Amino acid sequence: MNMGNIIRSAHAFGASFVFTVNAFYSVRSAKSDTSKTPNHLPYYEWETVGDMAFPKGCQLVGIELTEDAIELPSFRHPLNAAYVLGPERGSLSGSMIERCDHIIKIPTSFCLNVQIAGAIVMYDRVKSLGNFSDRALMPGAPKEEKKPHQHGGRFLRSTKPRPVTTGPK
């Protein structure tokens, strides 16, 4: 049930893929995934941490209650990231923690349900990386409109002047 909810949340928050490592789970049998995520997102099943293969530049972020984990409200999400949660009644393995580029935690008094923790982290990612207005200082909606997208300047690969062409000869 939790995995079905996690992949449904991932789909809703715009994930590019979902994955499991050494899990006893069939993505096709998820009863709680009414959005039919397997039809919309790639699903990877790896047997071991060593089998995991992510796109170049993708950072692995572990979600775990450890003393040295970064608290979620202070964490800057990488633009390209994959997030991994431990099992419902367990923790991330030592080899998984070593594999992670970052370990984050949700500042709570005790553990949350794994699906709830995943949804909170996904929401935080969308909120922090999205183009949203700042929160209102007073109760209610913000007074400012959504921030417009700023396009960068012209991209040049070289500082060498380009040859001028006058057309076909």
mmCIF file with all atom_site columns, C-alpha atoms in Angstrom:
data_model
loop_
_atom_site.group_PDB
_atom_site.id
_atom_site.type_symbol
_atom_site.label_atom_id
_atom_site.label_alt_id
_atom_site.label_comp_id
_atom_site.label_asym_id
_atom_site.label_entity_id
_atom_site.label_seq_id
_atom_site.pdbx_PDB_ins_code
_atom_site.Cartn_x
_atom_site.Cartn_y
_atom_site.Cartn_z
_atom_site.occupancy
_atom_site.B_iso_or_equiv
_atom_site.pdbx_formal_charge
_atom_site.auth_seq_id
_atom_site.auth_comp_id
_atom_site.auth_asym_id
_atom_site.auth_atom_id
_atom_site.pdbx_PDB_model_num
ATOM 1   C CA . MET A 1 1   ? 0.000  0.000  0.000   1.00 0.00 ? 1   MET A CA 1
ATOM 2   C CA . ASN A 1 2   ? 2.768  2.496  0.904   1.00 0.00 ? 2   ASN A CA 1
ATOM 3   C CA . MET A 1 3   ? 4.672  1.921  -2.332  1.00 0.00 ? 3   MET A CA 1
ATOM 4   C CA . GLY A 1 4   ? 1.530  2.483  -4.382  1.00 0.00 ? 4   GLY A CA 1
ATOM 5   C CA . ASN A 1 5   ? 0.997  5.779  -2.560  1.00 0.00 ? 5   ASN A CA 1
ATOM 6   C CA . ILE A 1 6   ? 4.643  6.772  -2.984  1.00 0.00 ? 6   ILE A CA 1
ATOM 7   C CA . ILE A 1 7   ? 4.651  6.200  -6.744  1.00 0.00 ? 7   ILE A CA 1
ATOM 8   C CA . ARG A 1 8   ? 1.293  7.957  -7.107  1.00 0.00 ? 8   ARG A CA 1
ATOM 9   C CA . SER A 1 9   ? 2.715  10.963 -5.206  1.00 0.00 ? 9   SER A CA 1
ATOM 10  C CA . ALA A 1 10  ? 5.874  10.866 -7.339  1.00 0.00 ? 10  ALA A CA 1
ATOM 11  C CA . HIS A 1 11  ? 3.724  10.956 -10.467 1.00 0.00 ? 11  HIS A CA 1
ATOM 12  C CA . ALA A 1 12  ? 1.623  13.835 -9.082  1.00 0.00 ? 12  ALA A CA 1
ATOM 13  C CA . PHE A 1 13  ? 4.726  15.872 -8.166  1.00 0.00 ? 13  PHE A CA 1
ATOM 14  C CA . GLY A 1 14  ? 6.308  15.415 -11.612 1.00 0.00 ? 14  GLY A CA 1
ATOM 15  C CA . ALA A 1 15  ? 8.934  12.714 -11.008 1.00 0.00 ? 15  ALA A CA 1
ATOM 16  C CA . SER A 1 16  ? 10.827 11.417 -14.041 1.00 0.00 ? 16  SER A CA 1
ATOM 17  C CA . PHE A 1 17  ? 11.046 7.819  -12.774 1.00 0.00 ? 17  PHE A CA 1
ATOM 18  C CA . VAL A 1 18  ? 10.552 5.627  -9.708  1.00 0.00 ? 18  VAL A CA 1
ATOM 19  C CA . PHE A 1 19  ? 12.718 2.791  -8.415  1.00 0.00 ? 19  PHE A CA 1
ATOM 20  C CA . THR A 1 20  ? 13.140 0.136  -5.752  1.00 0.00 ? 20  THR A CA 1
ATOM 21  C CA . VAL A 1 21  ? 16.195 -1.703 -4.445  1.00 0.00 ? 21  VAL A CA 1
ATOM 22  C CA . ASN A 1 22  ? 15.842 -5.264 -3.161  1.00 0.00 ? 22  ASN A CA 1
ATOM 23  C CA . ALA A 1 23  ? 12.112 -4.762 -2.630  1.00 0.00 ? 23  ALA A CA 1
ATOM 24  C CA . PHE A 1 24  ? 9.333  -7.294 -2.424  1.00 0.00 ? 24  PHE A CA 1
ATOM 25  C CA . TYR A 1 25  ? 6.972  -5.248 -4.519  1.00 0.00 ? 25  TYR A CA 1
ATOM 26  C CA . SER A 1 26  ? 5.191  -5.557 -7.829  1.00 0.00 ? 26  SER A CA 1
ATOM 27  C CA . VAL A 1 27  ? 4.511  -2.179 -9.401  1.00 0.00 ? 27  VAL A CA 1
ATOM 28  C CA . ARG A 1 28  ? 1.674  -3.693 -11.413 1.00 0.00 ? 28  ARG A CA 1
ATOM 29  C CA . SER A 1 29  ? -0.155 -4.892 -8.291  1.00 0.00 ? 29  SER A CA 1
ATOM 30  C CA . ALA A 1 30  ? -0.299 -1.520 -6.510  1.00 0.00 ? 30  ALA A CA 1
ATOM 31  C CA . LYS A 1 31  ? -3.935 -1.100 -5.516  1.00 0.00 ? 31  LYS A CA 1
ATOM 32  C CA . SER A 1 32  ? -3.521 2.464  -4.233  1.00 0.00 ? 32  SER A CA 1
ATOM 33  C CA . ASP A 1 33  ? -1.991 3.839  -7.440  1.00 0.00 ? 33  ASP A CA 1
ATOM 34  C CA . THR A 1 34  ? -5.153 4.942  -9.209  1.00 0.00 ? 34  THR A CA 1
ATOM 35  C CA . SER A 1 35  ? -3.199 7.341  -11.467 1.00 0.00 ? 35  SER A CA 1
ATOM 36  C CA . LYS A 1 36  ? -1.713 4.313  -13.289 1.00 0.00 ? 36  LYS A CA 1
ATOM 37  C CA . THR A 1 37  ? 1.837  5.574  -12.747 1.00 0.00 ? 37  THR A CA 1
ATOM 38  C CA . PRO A 1 38  ? 3.483  2.521  -14.395 1.00 0.00 ? 38  PRO A CA 1
ATOM 39  C CA . ASN A 1 39  ? 1.890  3.644  -17.665 1.00 0.00 ? 39  ASN A CA 1
ATOM 40  C CA . HIS A 1 40  ? 3.441  7.111  -17.342 1.00 0.00 ? 40  HIS A CA 1
ATOM 41  C CA . LEU A 1 41  ? 6.809  6.752  -15.577 1.00 0.00 ? 41  LEU A CA 1
ATOM 42  C CA . PRO A 1 42  ? 9.735  4.376  -16.012 1.00 0.00 ? 42  PRO A CA 1
ATOM 43  C CA . TYR A 1 43  ? 10.072 1.979  -13.072 1.00 0.00 ? 43  TYR A CA 1
ATOM 44  C CA . TYR A 1 44  ? 13.478 0.494  -12.201 1.00 0.00 ? 44  TYR A CA 1
ATOM 45  C CA . GLU A 1 45  ? 14.009 -2.534 -9.955  1.00 0.00 ? 45  GLU A CA 1
ATOM 46  C CA . TRP A 1 46  ? 17.548 -3.097 -8.707  1.00 0.00 ? 46  TRP A CA 1
ATOM 47  C CA . GLU A 1 47  ? 18.638 -6.073 -6.631  1.00 0.00 ? 47  GLU A CA 1
ATOM 48  C CA . THR A 1 48  ? 21.499 -4.321 -4.823  1.00 0.00 ? 48  THR A CA 1
ATOM 49  C CA . VAL A 1 49  ? 22.785 -0.833 -4.115  1.00 0.00 ? 49  VAL A CA 1
ATOM 50  C CA . GLY A 1 50  ? 25.701 -1.599 -6.442  1.00 0.00 ? 50  GLY A CA 1
ATOM 51  C CA . ASP A 1 51  ? 23.272 -2.267 -9.307  1.00 0.00 ? 51  ASP A CA 1
ATOM 52  C CA . MET A 1 52  ? 21.771 1.226  -9.171  1.00 0.00 ? 52  MET A CA 1
ATOM 53  C CA . ALA A 1 53  ? 22.481 3.327  -12.255 1.00 0.00 ? 53  ALA A CA 1
ATOM 54  C CA . PHE A 1 54  ? 21.283 6.909  -12.452 1.00 0.00 ? 54  PHE A CA 1
ATOM 55  C CA . PRO A 1 55  ? 21.709 9.466  -15.231 1.00 0.00 ? 55  PRO A CA 1
ATOM 56  C CA . LYS A 1 56  ? 24.969 11.425 -15.237 1.00 0.00 ? 56  LYS A CA 1
ATOM 57  C CA . GLY A 1 57  ? 24.777 14.313 -12.784 1.00 0.00 ? 57  GLY A CA 1
ATOM 58  C CA . CYS A 1 58  ? 21.876 12.822 -10.805 1.00 0.00 ? 58  CYS A CA 1
ATOM 59  C CA . GLN A 1 59  ? 22.540 13.061 -7.058  1.00 0.00 ? 59  GLN A CA 1
ATOM 60  C CA . LEU A 1 60  ? 21.129 10.476 -4.667  1.00 0.00 ? 60  LEU A CA 1
ATOM 61  C CA . VAL A 1 61  ? 19.380 11.931 -1.621  1.00 0.00 ? 61  VAL A CA 1
ATOM 62  C CA . GLY A 1 62  ? 18.618 9.614  1.294   1.00 0.00 ? 62  GLY A CA 1
ATOM 63  C CA . ILE A 1 63  ? 15.763 10.370 3.667   1.00 0.00 ? 63  ILE A CA 1
ATOM 64  C CA . GLU A 1 64  ? 16.683 9.052  7.100   1.00 0.00 ? 64  GLU A CA 1
ATOM 65  C CA . LEU A 1 65  ? 16.579 10.115 10.756  1.00 0.00 ? 65  LEU A CA 1
ATOM 66  C CA . THR A 1 66  ? 20.274 10.355 11.603  1.00 0.00 ? 66  THR A CA 1
ATOM 67  C CA . GLU A 1 67  ? 22.101 12.819 13.848  1.00 0.00 ? 67  GLU A CA 1
ATOM 68  C CA . ASP A 1 68  ? 24.151 14.305 11.017  1.00 0.00 ? 68  ASP A CA 1
ATOM 69  C CA . ALA A 1 69  ? 21.338 14.465 8.428   1.00 0.00 ? 69  ALA A CA 1
ATOM 70  C CA . ILE A 1 70  ? 20.485 17.885 6.994   1.00 0.00 ? 70  ILE A CA 1
ATOM 71  C CA . GLU A 1 71  ? 17.101 19.127 8.174   1.00 0.00 ? 71  GLU A CA 1
ATOM 72  C CA . LEU A 1 72  ? 14.706 19.386 5.246   1.00 0.00 ? 72  LEU A CA 1
ATOM 73  C CA . PRO A 1 73  ? 13.817 23.092 5.703   1.00 0.00 ? 73  PRO A CA 1
ATOM 74  C CA . SER A 1 74  ? 17.549 23.953 5.369   1.00 0.00 ? 74  SER A CA 1
ATOM 75  C CA . PHE A 1 75  ? 18.287 21.647 2.429   1.00 0.00 ? 75  PHE A CA 1
ATOM 76  C CA . ARG A 1 76  ? 18.886 22.965 -1.098  1.00 0.00 ? 76  ARG A CA 1
ATOM 77  C CA . HIS A 1 77  ? 17.516 20.297 -3.444  1.00 0.00 ? 77  HIS A CA 1
ATOM 78  C CA . PRO A 1 78  ? 19.796 19.410 -6.377  1.00 0.00 ? 78  PRO A CA 1
ATOM 79  C CA . LEU A 1 79  ? 18.218 20.120 -9.762  1.00 0.00 ? 79  LEU A CA 1
ATOM 80  C CA . ASN A 1 80  ? 18.859 16.504 -10.805 1.00 0.00 ? 80  ASN A CA 1
ATOM 81  C CA . ALA A 1 81  ? 18.142 14.164 -7.923  1.00 0.00 ? 81  ALA A CA 1
ATOM 82  C CA . ALA A 1 82  ? 16.753 10.778 -6.992  1.00 0.00 ? 82  ALA A CA 1
ATOM 83  C CA . TYR A 1 83  ? 15.335 10.282 -3.503  1.00 0.00 ? 83  TYR A CA 1
ATOM 84  C CA . VAL A 1 84  ? 15.493 7.043  -1.528  1.00 0.00 ? 84  VAL A CA 1
ATOM 85  C CA . LEU A 1 85  ? 13.539 6.115  1.591   1.00 0.00 ? 85  LEU A CA 1
ATOM 86  C CA . GLY A 1 86  ? 14.097 3.169  3.877   1.00 0.00 ? 86  GLY A CA 1
ATOM 87  C CA . PRO A 1 87  ? 11.541 0.438  4.469   1.00 0.00 ? 87  PRO A CA 1
ATOM 88  C CA . GLU A 1 88  ? 8.523  1.110  6.701   1.00 0.00 ? 88  GLU A CA 1
ATOM 89  C CA . ARG A 1 89  ? 9.944  -0.658 9.756   1.00 0.00 ? 89  ARG A CA 1
ATOM 90  C CA . GLY A 1 90  ? 13.612 -0.150 9.107   1.00 0.00 ? 90  GLY A CA 1
ATOM 91  C CA . SER A 1 91  ? 16.334 2.182  7.949   1.00 0.00 ? 91  SER A CA 1
ATOM 92  C CA . LEU A 1 92  ? 18.479 2.749  4.912   1.00 0.00 ? 92  LEU A CA 1
ATOM 93  C CA . SER A 1 93  ? 21.293 0.203  4.804   1.00 0.00 ? 93  SER A CA 1
ATOM 94  C CA . GLY A 1 94  ? 24.858 1.272  5.509   1.00 0.00 ? 94  GLY A CA 1
ATOM 95  C CA . SER A 1 95  ? 25.771 0.688  1.861   1.00 0.00 ? 95  SER A CA 1
ATOM 96  C CA . MET A 1 96  ? 22.835 2.853  0.742   1.00 0.00 ? 96  MET A CA 1
ATOM 97  C CA . ILE A 1 97  ? 23.831 5.664  3.109   1.00 0.00 ? 97  ILE A CA 1
ATOM 98  C CA . GLU A 1 98  ? 27.404 5.502  1.760   1.00 0.00 ? 98  GLU A CA 1
ATOM 99  C CA . ARG A 1 99  ? 26.046 5.692  -1.800  1.00 0.00 ? 99  ARG A CA 1
ATOM 100 C CA . CYS A 1 100 ? 23.977 8.818  -1.051  1.00 0.00 ? 100 CYS A CA 1
ATOM 101 C CA . ASP A 1 101 ? 25.319 12.259 -1.931  1.00 0.00 ? 101 ASP A CA 1
ATOM 102 C CA . HIS A 1 102 ? 23.128 13.819 0.774   1.00 0.00 ? 102 HIS A CA 1
ATOM 103 C CA . ILE A 1 103 ? 21.156 12.553 3.778   1.00 0.00 ? 103 ILE A CA 1
ATOM 104 C CA . ILE A 1 104 ? 18.182 14.636 4.861   1.00 0.00 ? 104 ILE A CA 1
ATOM 105 C CA . LYS A 1 105 ? 15.636 14.344 7.648   1.00 0.00 ? 105 LYS A CA 1
ATOM 106 C CA . ILE A 1 106 ? 12.235 15.783 8.340   1.00 0.00 ? 106 ILE A CA 1
ATOM 107 C CA . PRO A 1 107 ? 12.407 17.557 11.721  1.00 0.00 ? 107 PRO A CA 1
ATOM 108 C CA . THR A 1 108 ? 9.770  15.589 13.649  1.00 0.00 ? 108 THR A CA 1
ATOM 109 C CA . SER A 1 109 ? 9.590  14.116 17.141  1.00 0.00 ? 109 SER A CA 1
ATOM 110 C CA . PHE A 1 110 ? 9.462  10.553 15.779  1.00 0.00 ? 110 PHE A CA 1
ATOM 111 C CA . CYS A 1 111 ? 9.337  8.609  12.516  1.00 0.00 ? 111 CYS A CA 1
ATOM 112 C CA . LEU A 1 112 ? 6.605  9.239  9.981   1.00 0.00 ? 112 LEU A CA 1
ATOM 113 C CA . ASN A 1 113 ? 4.902  6.720  7.738   1.00 0.00 ? 113 ASN A CA 1
ATOM 114 C CA . VAL A 1 114 ? 7.248  6.199  4.766   1.00 0.00 ? 114 VAL A CA 1
ATOM 115 C CA . GLN A 1 115 ? 4.652  7.389  2.240   1.00 0.00 ? 115 GLN A CA 1
ATOM 116 C CA . ILE A 1 116 ? 3.963  10.560 4.228   1.00 0.00 ? 116 ILE A CA 1
ATOM 117 C CA . ALA A 1 117 ? 7.703  11.265 4.513   1.00 0.00 ? 117 ALA A CA 1
ATOM 118 C CA . GLY A 1 118 ? 8.126  10.806 0.762   1.00 0.00 ? 118 GLY A CA 1
ATOM 119 C CA . ALA A 1 119 ? 5.224  13.137 -0.024  1.00 0.00 ? 119 ALA A CA 1
ATOM 120 C CA . ILE A 1 120 ? 6.562  15.822 2.341   1.00 0.00 ? 120 ILE A CA 1
ATOM 121 C CA . VAL A 1 121 ? 9.994  15.727 0.675   1.00 0.00 ? 121 VAL A CA 1
ATOM 122 C CA . MET A 1 122 ? 8.452  15.822 -2.817  1.00 0.00 ? 122 MET A CA 1
ATOM 123 C CA . TYR A 1 123 ? 6.291  18.796 -1.838  1.00 0.00 ? 123 TYR A CA 1
ATOM 124 C CA . ASP A 1 124 ? 9.312  20.587 -0.366  1.00 0.00 ? 124 ASP A CA 1
ATOM 125 C CA . ARG A 1 125 ? 11.235 20.010 -3.599  1.00 0.00 ? 125 ARG A CA 1
ATOM 126 C CA . VAL A 1 126 ? 8.425  21.450 -5.724  1.00 0.00 ? 126 VAL A CA 1
ATOM 127 C CA . LYS A 1 127 ? 7.983  24.386 -3.336  1.00 0.00 ? 127 LYS A CA 1
ATOM 128 C CA . SER A 1 128 ? 11.687 25.246 -3.157  1.00 0.00 ? 128 SER A CA 1
ATOM 129 C CA . LEU A 1 129 ? 12.531 24.747 -6.853  1.00 0.00 ? 129 LEU A CA 1
ATOM 130 C CA . GLY A 1 130 ? 9.227  25.954 -8.286  1.00 0.00 ? 130 GLY A CA 1
ATOM 131 C CA . ASN A 1 131 ? 8.508  29.446 -9.427  1.00 0.00 ? 131 ASN A CA 1
ATOM 132 C CA . PHE A 1 132 ? 6.127  30.439 -6.627  1.00 0.00 ? 132 PHE A CA 1
ATOM 133 C CA . SER A 1 133 ? 5.475  33.768 -4.958  1.00 0.00 ? 133 SER A CA 1
ATOM 134 C CA . ASP A 1 134 ? 6.905  34.212 -1.479  1.00 0.00 ? 134 ASP A CA 1
ATOM 135 C CA . ARG A 1 135 ? 4.521  33.314 1.332   1.00 0.00 ? 135 ARG A CA 1
ATOM 136 C CA . ALA A 1 136 ? 2.257  36.123 2.465   1.00 0.00 ? 136 ALA A CA 1
ATOM 137 C CA . LEU A 1 137 ? 3.258  37.901 5.682   1.00 0.00 ? 137 LEU A CA 1
ATOM 138 C CA . MET A 1 138 ? -0.384 38.029 6.765   1.00 0.00 ? 138 MET A CA 1
ATOM 139 C CA . PRO A 1 139 ? -2.904 35.164 6.576   1.00 0.00 ? 139 PRO A CA 1
ATOM 140 C CA . GLY A 1 140 ? -4.233 34.585 3.085   1.00 0.00 ? 140 GLY A CA 1
ATOM 141 C CA . ALA A 1 141 ? -2.890 34.687 -0.429  1.00 0.00 ? 141 ALA A CA 1
ATOM 142 C CA . PRO A 1 142 ? 0.308  36.522 -1.362  1.00 0.00 ? 142 PRO A CA 1
ATOM 143 C CA . LYS A 1 143 ? -0.023 40.086 -2.618  1.00 0.00 ? 143 LYS A CA 1
ATOM 144 C CA . GLU A 1 144 ? 2.596  39.522 -5.322  1.00 0.00 ? 144 GLU A CA 1
ATOM 145 C CA . GLU A 1 145 ? 1.960  37.652 -8.530  1.00 0.00 ? 145 GLU A CA 1
ATOM 146 C CA . LYS A 1 146 ? 3.916  34.550 -9.446  1.00 0.00 ? 146 LYS A CA 1
ATOM 147 C CA . LYS A 1 147 ? 7.465  35.490 -10.368 1.00 0.00 ? 147 LYS A CA 1
ATOM 148 C CA . PRO A 1 148 ? 7.965  35.673 -14.157 1.00 0.00 ? 148 PRO A CA 1
ATOM 149 C CA . HIS A 1 149 ? 10.516 33.346 -15.698 1.00 0.00 ? 149 HIS A CA 1
ATOM 150 C CA . GLN A 1 150 ? 13.820 35.088 -16.394 1.00 0.00 ? 150 GLN A CA 1
ATOM 151 C CA . HIS A 1 151 ? 15.525 33.989 -19.556 1.00 0.00 ? 151 HIS A CA 1
ATOM 152 C CA . GLY A 1 152 ? 19.294 33.980 -19.594 1.00 0.00 ? 152 GLY A CA 1
ATOM 153 C CA . GLY A 1 153 ? 21.438 35.917 -21.995 1.00 0.00 ? 153 GLY A CA 1
ATOM 154 C CA . ARG A 1 154 ? 22.684 34.636 -25.306 1.00 0.00 ? 154 ARG A CA 1
ATOM 155 C CA . PHE A 1 155 ? 24.703 31.449 -24.936 1.00 0.00 ? 155 PHE A CA 1
ATOM 156 C CA . LEU A 1 156 ? 28.036 31.361 -26.781 1.00 0.00 ? 156 LEU A CA 1
ATOM 157 C CA . ARG A 1 157 ? 30.319 28.341 -26.747 1.00 0.00 ? 157 ARG A CA 1
ATOM 158 C CA . SER A 1 158 ? 33.410 30.304 -27.693 1.00 0.00 ? 158 SER A CA 1
ATOM 159 C CA . THR A 1 159 ? 34.793 33.805 -27.399 1.00 0.00 ? 159 THR A CA 1
ATOM 160 C CA . LYS A 1 160 ? 36.286 33.549 -30.881 1.00 0.00 ? 160 LYS A CA 1
ATOM 161 C CA . PRO A 1 161 ? 34.515 35.709 -33.442 1.00 0.00 ? 161 PRO A CA 1
ATOM 162 C CA . ARG A 1 162 ? 32.307 33.728 -35.782 1.00 0.00 ? 162 ARG A CA 1
ATOM 163 C CA . PRO A 1 163 ? 33.031 33.996 -39.497 1.00 0.00 ? 163 PRO A CA 1
ATOM 164 C CA . VAL A 1 164 ? 30.547 36.148 -41.353 1.00 0.00 ? 164 VAL A CA 1
ATOM 165 C CA . THR A 1 165 ? 28.848 34.422 -44.243 1.00 0.00 ? 165 THR A CA 1
ATOM 166 C CA . THR A 1 166 ? 27.277 36.277 -47.100 1.00 0.00 ? 166 THR A CA 1
ATOM 167 C CA . GLY A 1 167 ? 25.282 33.394 -48.464 1.00 0.00 ? 167 GLY A CA 1
ATOM 168 C CA . PRO A 1 168 ? 25.883 30.806 -51.184 1.00 0.00 ? 168 PRO A CA 1
ATOM 169 C CA . LYS A 1 169 ? 28.436 31.589 -53.873 1.00 0.00 ? 169 LYS A CA 1
#
